[in-house]
Coordinates of C-alpha atoms in Angstrom, one line a residue:
M1 CA 8.8 -100.1 -33.5
P2 CA 11.3 -98.0 -31.6
N3 CA 9.1 -96.8 -28.8
P4 CA 5.8 -98.7 -28.6
L5 CA 4.7 -97.1 -25.3
A6 CA 4.8 -93.6 -26.7
S7 CA 3.0 -94.8 -29.8
L8 CA 0.2 -96.2 -27.7
A9 CA 0.1 -93.0 -25.6
V10 CA -0.7 -90.8 -28.6
W11 CA -3.8 -92.7 -29.6
P12 CA -6.2 -90.9 -27.1
V13 CA -4.8 -87.5 -28.3
V14 CA -5.4 -88.4 -32.0
S15 CA -8.8 -89.8 -31.3
G16 CA -9.8 -86.7 -29.4
L17 CA -8.6 -84.4 -32.2
V18 CA -10.5 -86.4 -34.8
F19 CA -13.6 -86.3 -32.6
V20 CA -13.4 -82.5 -32.3
V21 CA -13.0 -82.1 -36.1
R22 CA -15.8 -84.6 -36.8
G23 CA -18.1 -82.9 -34.3
S24 CA -18.5 -80.0 -36.6
G25 CA -19.8 -82.3 -39.3
V26 CA -22.3 -83.9 -36.9
A27 CA -23.5 -80.5 -35.9
Y28 CA -23.9 -79.5 -39.5
N29 CA -26.1 -82.5 -40.1
E30 CA -28.4 -81.3 -37.4
V31 CA -28.5 -77.8 -39.0
V32 CA -29.4 -79.2 -42.4
V33 CA -32.3 -81.2 -40.9
A34 CA -33.6 -78.1 -39.3
L35 CA -33.2 -75.7 -42.2
L36 CA -33.8 -77.8 -45.3
D37 CA -37.5 -76.9 -45.5
Q38 CA -36.8 -73.2 -45.7
T39 CA -36.8 -71.6 -49.2
G40 CA -33.4 -70.7 -50.5
S41 CA -31.5 -72.6 -47.9
V42 CA -30.1 -75.3 -50.2
A43 CA -27.5 -73.0 -51.9
S44 CA -26.2 -71.6 -48.6
L45 CA -26.1 -75.0 -46.9
R46 CA -24.2 -76.4 -49.9
R47 CA -21.7 -73.5 -49.9
F48 CA -21.1 -73.9 -46.2
A49 CA -20.7 -77.7 -46.5
V50 CA -17.9 -77.2 -49.1
L51 CA -16.2 -74.6 -46.9
L52 CA -16.5 -76.9 -43.8
A53 CA -15.1 -79.9 -45.7
G54 CA -12.2 -77.9 -47.1
L55 CA -11.3 -76.4 -43.7
T56 CA -11.4 -79.7 -41.8
T57 CA -9.5 -81.5 -44.5
T58 CA -6.8 -78.8 -44.6
L59 CA -6.5 -78.9 -40.8
L60 CA -6.1 -82.7 -40.7
L61 CA -3.6 -82.6 -43.6
L62 CA -1.6 -79.9 -41.8
L63 CA -1.5 -81.9 -38.6
Q64 CA -0.5 -85.1 -40.2
R65 CA 2.7 -83.6 -41.5
P66 CA 5.4 -84.4 -39.0
S67 CA 7.2 -81.0 -39.4
L68 CA 4.0 -79.0 -38.7
A69 CA 2.6 -81.4 -36.0
F70 CA 5.2 -80.3 -33.5
V71 CA 4.5 -76.6 -34.1
V72 CA 0.7 -76.8 -33.3

């Protein structure tokens, strides 16, 4: 490993970023628990879940690319 100290220094940043992205999923879980009993909520909750999964996956895939990681 060419620069082990810099590699260790980036772990808190990566961990914080993953925590922020994962936080939306945890919040969504709480919303599902609160709204699942209402009629007609299943379709909209499912649609939002697909949107949320797509957005968070796209964000993490864009950030993992080395060329785009330096831009953001």
